[in-house]
């Protein structure tokens, strides 16, 4: 399998070269990687050493992954066990397909995070004793690295918040339950909270529907913030709303617990003075679904996707129907610019035992196709992935899929949807054997190369047959922390291409220019 190349800018990124001929058909395949990793993959983050940090919550009770060396976690505030000798976090090694237990001390349930410039995962908030914690995980080459925790690292309690890395290297942390504000990490010298009334305005009483807001940094440096059924453009430096967007057609909620999903579509022409940016929001649950689910009535999920060009002077949503209704789906940007919609249910909402009718078939969304021909149903998994499931893009082009635990604790028998500990991978069709002869294999630059902003880089690759220059594209992808149907900090850039050369013997090279706009990718240093 051809490896994608990591380019180290300020965050972990992929360099991916594709040929448009690989996008001709649909299908994909599934591979079971682990029969059990011992915990439910509620949160996942790929690191720059081809390892994935996975965690669920500390108060699920005993997991099936023991802590090494007889180690135990002592937590008098834990609502399940005061002394727990099992793990609730794991590190998965993609290359060796192995995993090991990690020790997290406080409750990371429904938390958030993002990778920093040096590759460190900064993970924030959670429940109970974890609500104001900051946790650091620094990648290392051996098995010595583990979680480090900072008590009172946050100014406010953060549960169901969203993080995004910023051009100055800090992270912004937005919202959470009963938190209508945002803050930064590392903390500013002033150590202050910033009020965001928009989060209060989008709060449905008794249900909320504004948690885990969809947040995207756009090329002009502002933040697109979507909660419930509407969005704003936020200048976080001046704490000012610079644009208010129209309500999504139909007015149904898309944020947790109604749990649709969203992506910032690939950014192209990134050297232009004004770069266009589009957001796609798919699925969710109709109004009233959460209350109905509490009475064990599971309303059919939303079938609609809404797309908006957020940089237009007068933007409007354009609505299309997915092949099937879906709530709690995960939207993953594939390196060829397509969007994979995976996991989720056909009825209900997020929450304990609040959904049914699992959707086993992923769907591919091709943003460059004309309306009416953008969706393609992919081959199904056999594993239902409902509440507390996740999916992340790997460097080799596969999508790692795990999780699903719609219960208060670990439940394996006597329930319709048992706690799911299996880990699997979905391989999009571009990885299938029939495309082996035309799939590019990158020769240079070497994996983990370092580049600078605006630098011109020569990408050398091999591919069978002749290649037309206009069919070659190179993309740069930032991997995300994925949880609760949203991938924080997910981003894909189509790099400008220059001179294209045939070197003979099925070897070619193309010159690309790294991004120079600091809002396209965050700065190298804080």
XYZ file of C-alpha atoms in Angstrom:
526
model
C 0.000 0.000 0.000
C 1.399 3.364 -1.025
C 2.321 5.592 1.889
C 1.220 9.174 2.134
C 3.973 11.592 3.062
C 3.875 13.708 6.166
C 5.040 17.280 5.681
C 5.819 18.898 9.017
C 4.601 22.500 9.043
C 3.113 23.609 12.316
C 0.815 20.629 12.614
C 0.770 17.091 11.365
C -0.111 17.153 7.686
C -0.293 14.723 4.802
C 0.997 15.281 1.310
C -1.086 13.271 -1.102
C -0.774 13.037 -4.837
C -3.700 11.789 -6.848
C -4.763 11.283 -10.411
C -8.335 12.123 -11.310
C -8.696 8.793 -13.130
C -8.786 7.071 -9.744
C -12.144 8.664 -8.958
C -14.153 6.786 -11.564
C -16.077 4.275 -9.470
C -17.328 3.537 -5.951
C -17.197 0.637 -3.534
C -14.437 0.420 -0.966
C -13.553 -2.466 1.342
C -13.378 -3.227 5.055
C -10.711 -4.886 7.190
C -11.025 -5.957 10.819
C -7.840 -4.801 12.541
C -8.446 -5.757 16.170
C -11.141 -7.959 17.695
C -10.852 -5.874 20.860
C -8.747 -2.929 22.001
C -10.370 -3.136 25.430
C -11.991 0.320 25.335
C -14.571 2.108 23.196
C -13.056 4.558 20.692
C -15.087 7.615 21.718
C -12.238 9.985 20.746
C -9.401 9.416 18.252
C -6.429 11.519 17.098
C -3.684 10.514 14.652
C -0.219 11.699 15.717
C 2.892 12.419 13.650
C 4.478 9.028 14.406
C 1.726 6.922 12.793
C 0.082 6.207 16.118
C -3.458 7.004 17.135
C -4.416 8.090 20.644
C -7.812 6.660 21.608
C -9.853 7.332 24.749
C -13.382 6.928 26.106
C -14.380 7.914 29.686
C -12.953 6.916 33.064
C -16.322 6.316 34.728
C -17.629 3.587 32.429
C -16.471 1.053 35.020
C -13.757 -1.563 34.405
C -12.592 -1.770 30.811
C -11.136 -4.874 29.194
C -7.675 -3.320 28.916
C -5.645 -3.676 32.133
C -3.134 -1.036 33.136
C 0.441 -2.435 32.999
C 2.502 -3.417 36.013
C -0.400 -3.559 38.423
C -0.901 0.188 38.130
C -4.245 1.554 39.348
C -6.002 4.895 39.165
C -7.272 6.278 42.469
C -10.055 8.784 41.967
C -12.445 9.539 44.850
C -14.650 11.552 42.464
C -15.170 8.699 39.996
C -18.877 7.855 39.833
C -18.229 4.202 38.890
C -15.042 3.034 40.642
C -12.876 4.808 43.199
C -9.970 2.478 42.417
C -9.684 1.297 38.823
C -6.825 -0.879 37.548
C -7.980 -0.799 33.933
C -7.199 1.672 31.153
C -9.540 4.134 29.474
C -7.066 5.278 26.866
C -4.869 3.432 24.394
C -2.211 4.118 21.778
C -2.721 2.257 18.509
C 0.347 1.710 16.290
C -0.892 1.807 12.688
C 2.211 0.227 11.127
C 2.466 -2.767 13.470
C -1.302 -3.040 14.121
C -0.705 -3.246 17.873
C -1.926 -1.234 20.841
C -0.973 -0.496 24.426
C -2.692 0.909 27.492
C -2.300 4.550 28.494
C -3.069 6.108 31.872
C -5.460 9.014 32.004
C -6.131 10.257 35.534
C -9.284 12.366 35.207
C -12.486 11.957 33.255
C -12.088 12.722 29.544
C -15.728 11.944 28.745
C -17.040 14.156 25.915
C -13.906 16.292 25.815
C -12.081 18.070 22.990
C -8.606 18.866 21.688
C -6.197 19.454 18.829
C -2.572 18.833 17.857
C -0.110 21.676 18.439
C 2.816 22.884 16.315
C 5.314 20.449 17.847
C 3.005 17.444 17.407
C 1.750 17.415 21.000
C -1.910 16.593 21.462
C -3.509 19.171 23.750
C -6.693 17.658 25.123
C -9.095 19.725 27.198
C -12.016 19.351 29.564
C -14.358 16.476 30.222
C -16.687 15.536 33.041
C -16.559 15.887 36.811
C -12.913 16.106 37.931
C -11.830 16.484 34.300
C -13.881 19.547 33.403
C -11.066 22.105 33.850
C -8.134 19.824 33.098
C -5.653 20.167 30.255
C -3.904 16.962 29.215
C -0.820 16.642 27.022
C 0.311 13.662 25.004
C 3.713 14.068 23.361
C 4.520 11.458 20.681
C 7.665 9.416 21.238
C 9.457 6.665 19.375
C 9.090 4.037 22.081
C 6.401 3.058 24.566
C 7.414 5.404 27.354
C 5.110 8.326 26.535
C 1.872 8.750 28.432
C -0.646 11.415 29.399
C 0.468 14.437 31.427
C -2.213 16.445 33.227
C -2.480 20.097 34.252
C -4.985 20.857 36.989
C -7.102 23.994 36.469
C -5.535 24.471 33.051
C -8.838 25.938 31.826
C -10.650 29.021 33.054
C -14.123 27.483 32.612
C -15.660 24.025 32.802
C -15.525 22.488 29.323
C -17.810 19.573 28.537
C -18.862 19.078 24.866
C -16.690 21.996 23.686
C -14.835 22.425 20.380
C -11.146 23.255 19.853
C -9.356 24.738 16.851
C -5.700 25.664 16.364
C -5.093 29.316 15.397
C -2.519 31.170 13.282
C -0.643 32.305 16.415
C -0.171 28.690 17.505
C -2.681 28.795 20.346
C -5.911 26.839 20.503
C -9.316 28.404 20.899
C -11.799 26.428 23.013
C -15.412 27.305 22.314
C -18.545 26.535 24.302
C -19.524 23.429 26.197
C -22.484 22.747 28.458
C -23.755 26.012 29.971
C -20.647 27.817 28.708
C -21.563 30.614 26.310
C -17.990 31.816 25.913
C -14.531 30.906 24.661
C -10.947 30.953 25.902
C -7.448 30.212 24.657
C -4.720 27.704 25.479
C -1.978 28.398 26.321
C -3.664 31.047 28.420
C -3.217 34.684 27.578
C -1.477 36.853 30.186
C -4.861 38.454 30.918
C -6.408 35.021 31.638
C -9.896 36.005 30.574
C -13.046 34.466 29.165
C -14.705 35.979 26.116
C -18.488 36.070 26.000
C -20.159 34.591 22.914
C -23.917 35.370 23.097
C -24.466 33.367 19.890
C -24.117 30.179 21.945
C -26.822 31.326 24.348
C -29.091 32.295 21.453
C -28.752 28.821 19.904
C -29.398 26.959 23.156
C -32.680 25.003 23.045
C -33.970 24.891 26.624
C -33.726 21.417 28.119
C -32.097 19.964 24.994
C -29.296 22.409 24.072
C -28.548 21.395 20.436
C -25.591 23.804 20.422
C -22.887 21.526 21.836
C -19.741 20.540 19.957
C -20.269 23.510 17.603
C -18.807 23.139 14.106
C -15.814 25.498 13.962
C -13.574 26.247 10.948
C -10.744 28.730 10.478
C -11.137 30.377 7.062
C -8.401 32.049 4.974
C -9.255 35.601 6.058
C -8.392 34.643 9.651
C -11.937 34.584 11.025
C -13.774 31.590 12.463
C -16.943 30.115 11.028
C -18.997 28.900 14.004
C -22.125 26.786 13.453
C -24.422 25.798 16.329
C -27.927 24.329 16.265
C -29.262 25.532 12.893
C -27.326 28.716 12.122
C -23.853 30.198 11.931
C -21.754 33.304 12.402
C -18.345 34.519 11.290
C -16.368 35.433 14.391
C -13.389 37.733 14.677
C -11.998 36.121 17.814
C -9.264 38.767 18.177
C -11.739 41.627 18.611
C -14.526 39.376 19.949
C -16.847 40.642 17.240
C -19.360 38.887 14.992
C -18.541 40.110 11.476
C -21.226 38.173 9.593
C -24.438 36.341 10.409
C -25.502 33.566 8.052
C -29.053 32.565 7.143
C -30.643 29.742 9.076
C -30.165 26.332 7.489
C -33.243 25.454 5.378
C -35.902 23.644 7.381
C -34.529 24.995 10.652
C -33.776 21.560 12.107
C -30.852 21.305 14.548
C -27.559 19.777 13.403
C -25.350 20.069 16.517
C -25.109 17.680 19.460
C -27.297 15.960 20.562
C -29.058 16.199 17.209
C -25.601 15.371 15.828
C -25.232 15.991 12.171
C -21.693 16.519 10.943
C -19.803 19.143 8.948
C -16.634 19.762 6.936
C -14.854 22.717 5.432
C -14.579 21.611 1.800
C -11.095 21.572 0.207
C -9.523 25.006 -0.130
C -8.301 25.685 -3.680
C -6.454 28.554 -5.366
C -4.880 29.306 -2.008
C -2.532 31.908 -3.509
C -5.479 34.061 -4.568
C -6.165 37.327 -2.799
C -9.617 36.127 -1.767
C -9.829 32.374 -1.274
C -13.308 30.870 -1.521
C -14.430 28.679 1.362
C -17.433 26.343 1.445
C -18.956 24.396 4.319
C -21.012 21.228 4.021
C -23.389 20.147 6.821
C -25.023 16.714 6.564
C -27.577 14.771 8.549
C -28.832 15.328 12.074
C -32.165 14.880 13.827
C -35.441 16.793 13.316
C -36.764 19.112 16.009
C -38.219 17.182 18.925
C -36.257 13.983 18.239
C -34.360 14.133 21.527
C -37.541 14.367 23.599
C -39.151 11.609 21.544
C -36.160 9.316 22.029
C -36.495 9.697 25.794
C -39.935 8.094 25.339
C -38.390 5.361 23.151
C -39.856 6.812 19.978
C -37.094 7.103 17.411
C -37.811 9.673 14.726
C -36.239 9.206 11.299
C -33.024 11.210 10.975
C -32.465 14.011 8.491
C -31.635 13.082 4.922
C -30.428 16.506 3.853
C -27.006 17.999 3.250
C -26.714 21.781 3.078
C -23.786 23.543 1.416
C -22.892 27.223 1.637
C -20.114 29.385 0.187
C -19.323 31.267 3.373
C -17.030 33.803 1.684
C -19.779 35.082 -0.646
C -21.113 38.594 0.072
C -24.671 37.204 0.228
C -24.313 33.486 0.932
C -27.196 31.018 0.792
C -27.554 27.359 1.631
C -28.060 24.850 -1.187
C -29.750 21.617 -0.100
C -29.368 18.083 -1.486
C -30.601 14.704 -0.239
C -28.276 11.938 0.832
C -29.121 8.399 -0.312
C -30.227 7.658 3.251
C -31.091 9.546 6.436
C -28.287 9.637 9.011
C -27.652 10.971 12.519
C -24.296 10.650 14.355
C -22.406 10.207 11.094
C -18.728 11.162 10.813
C -17.581 13.248 7.837
C -13.967 12.613 6.832
C -12.077 14.524 4.150
C -10.300 12.033 1.918
C -6.959 13.069 0.421
C -8.404 13.241 -3.102
C -10.854 15.929 -1.964
C -13.932 13.736 -1.616
C -15.897 13.487 1.632
C -16.644 10.153 3.300
C -19.805 10.049 5.435
C -19.548 7.043 7.736
C -21.060 5.575 10.950
C -24.357 6.594 12.523
C -28.032 5.657 12.732
C -31.121 6.115 10.606
C -33.385 7.052 13.526
C -33.099 8.819 16.894
C -30.446 11.136 18.323
C -27.199 11.028 20.251
C -27.582 9.877 23.861
C -27.953 6.729 25.945
C -30.056 4.152 24.067
C -31.443 7.007 21.947
C -30.993 5.665 18.411
C -31.756 2.642 16.288
C -31.551 1.480 12.670
C -27.745 1.611 12.225
C -26.503 2.828 8.841
C -23.862 0.328 7.761
C -23.085 1.762 4.317
C -20.729 4.737 4.097
C -21.517 7.335 1.453
C -19.029 9.169 -0.724
C -19.704 12.837 -1.533
C -17.910 14.244 -4.573
C -17.957 18.044 -4.199
C -16.744 18.655 -7.772
C -19.651 16.757 -9.360
C -22.854 18.475 -10.406
C -25.785 18.500 -7.993
C -27.712 15.252 -8.306
C -24.608 13.157 -9.001
C -22.465 13.780 -5.925
C -23.412 10.858 -3.644
C -22.282 7.255 -4.036
C -23.145 4.468 -1.606
C -20.135 2.394 -0.519
C -19.825 -1.221 0.600
C -21.196 -1.858 4.121
C -19.516 -2.835 7.338
C -21.011 -5.549 9.528
C -20.482 -3.571 12.748
C -23.068 -0.998 13.917
C -21.400 2.263 14.912
C -23.834 4.403 16.884
C -23.322 6.781 19.825
C -19.671 7.306 20.809
C -18.106 6.041 17.591
C -15.407 7.813 15.583
C -13.367 7.743 12.360
C -9.989 9.257 11.376
C -7.961 9.384 8.160
C -4.661 7.494 8.273
C -1.467 8.360 6.392
C -1.849 5.394 4.053
C -5.246 6.642 2.842
C -7.426 4.276 4.878
C -10.001 5.464 7.399
C -9.696 4.031 10.918
C -13.117 3.320 12.449
C -13.896 2.422 16.065
C -16.210 2.889 18.999
C -19.955 2.720 19.661
C -21.210 2.555 23.212
C -24.751 3.870 23.667
C -24.805 2.811 27.333
C -23.898 4.419 30.657
C -21.282 1.695 31.229
C -19.677 -1.151 29.318
C -22.543 -3.450 28.250
C -21.813 -6.598 26.245
C -24.870 -8.818 26.779
C -28.615 -8.354 27.021
C -28.657 -5.178 24.907
C -29.494 -4.572 21.256
C -26.260 -2.704 20.533
C -23.431 -3.956 22.782
C -20.428 -1.826 23.646
C -18.135 -2.096 20.633
C -14.415 -2.712 21.186
C -13.454 -3.773 17.655
C -11.254 -1.610 15.456
C -11.557 -1.725 11.668
C -10.384 0.152 8.599
C -12.302 1.290 5.550
C -10.242 1.437 2.368
C -11.659 3.774 -0.280
C -11.604 2.435 -3.794
C -8.447 4.340 -4.708
C -6.570 1.710 -2.651
C -8.018 -1.314 -4.456
C -5.727 -3.663 -6.380
C -7.320 -2.837 -9.743
C -5.879 0.683 -9.446
C -2.403 -0.511 -8.437
C -0.897 0.271 -11.828
C -2.152 3.863 -11.895
C -1.903 4.726 -8.200
C 0.977 7.179 -7.673
C 3.826 6.093 -5.409
C 5.672 9.068 -3.947
C 9.473 8.836 -4.128
C 10.436 12.301 -2.886
C 10.342 14.143 -0.554
C 11.026 11.591 2.129
C 8.461 10.917 4.817
C 8.579 13.398 7.720
C 10.372 16.007 5.625
C 10.216 19.577 6.890
C 9.255 22.490 4.683
C 8.684 26.210 5.106
C 5.742 28.404 4.260
C 5.724 29.490 0.601
C 8.534 27.043 -0.167
C 8.555 25.365 -3.574
C 8.825 21.600 -3.182
C 9.457 19.015 -5.887
C 7.260 15.926 -5.527
C 8.621 12.942 -7.409
C 6.408 9.917 -8.014
C 6.090 6.728 -10.014
C 3.000 5.551 -11.820
C 2.315 3.020 -14.566
C 1.598 4.408 -18.025
C 1.570 7.961 -19.289
C 0.334 10.835 -17.144
C -1.305 14.047 -18.328
C -0.261 17.093 -16.366
C -3.825 18.333 -15.952
C -4.773 15.131 -14.130
C -2.238 15.587 -11.320
C -3.135 17.253 -8.040
C -1.314 17.484 -4.718
C -3.165 18.005 -1.454
C -2.129 18.756 2.106
C -4.323 17.358 4.882
C -4.427 18.209 8.582
C -5.595 15.259 10.684
C -8.302 15.909 13.233
C -9.425 14.949 16.697
C -12.697 13.164 16.029
C -15.485 12.663 18.548
C -19.268 12.902 18.621
C -19.646 13.214 14.837
C -17.261 16.123 14.381
C -13.596 16.253 13.370
C -11.942 19.253 15.014
C -9.221 21.012 13.022
C -9.864 18.942 9.872
C -8.580 20.749 6.786
C -7.488 20.012 3.210
C -5.541 22.333 0.886
C -5.075 21.827 -2.853
C -1.515 23.019 -3.429
C -0.608 25.198 -6.418
C 1.324 23.172 -8.998
C 4.093 24.409 -11.277
C 6.487 22.693 -13.638
C 5.651 19.097 -14.495
C 8.393 16.822 -15.848
C 8.573 13.253 -17.120
C 11.806 11.644 -15.917
C 11.340 8.398 -17.833
C 10.785 4.855 -16.555
C 7.283 5.776 -15.316
C 8.736 8.449 -13.030
C 7.468 12.025 -12.943
C 7.884 15.107 -10.837
C 5.755 18.149 -10.172
C 6.649 21.357 -8.387
C 4.215 22.540 -5.716
C 4.132 25.636 -3.545
C 3.517 25.370 0.163
C 0.878 27.692 1.663
C 2.012 31.182 2.582
C -1.179 32.499 4.167
C -0.944 31.976 7.905
C -4.671 31.312 8.061
C -4.350 28.455 5.603
C -2.137 26.631 8.070
C -1.113 27.871 11.529
C 2.291 29.359 12.206
C 5.314 27.291 13.083
C 5.933 28.863 16.474
C 3.846 30.251 19.312
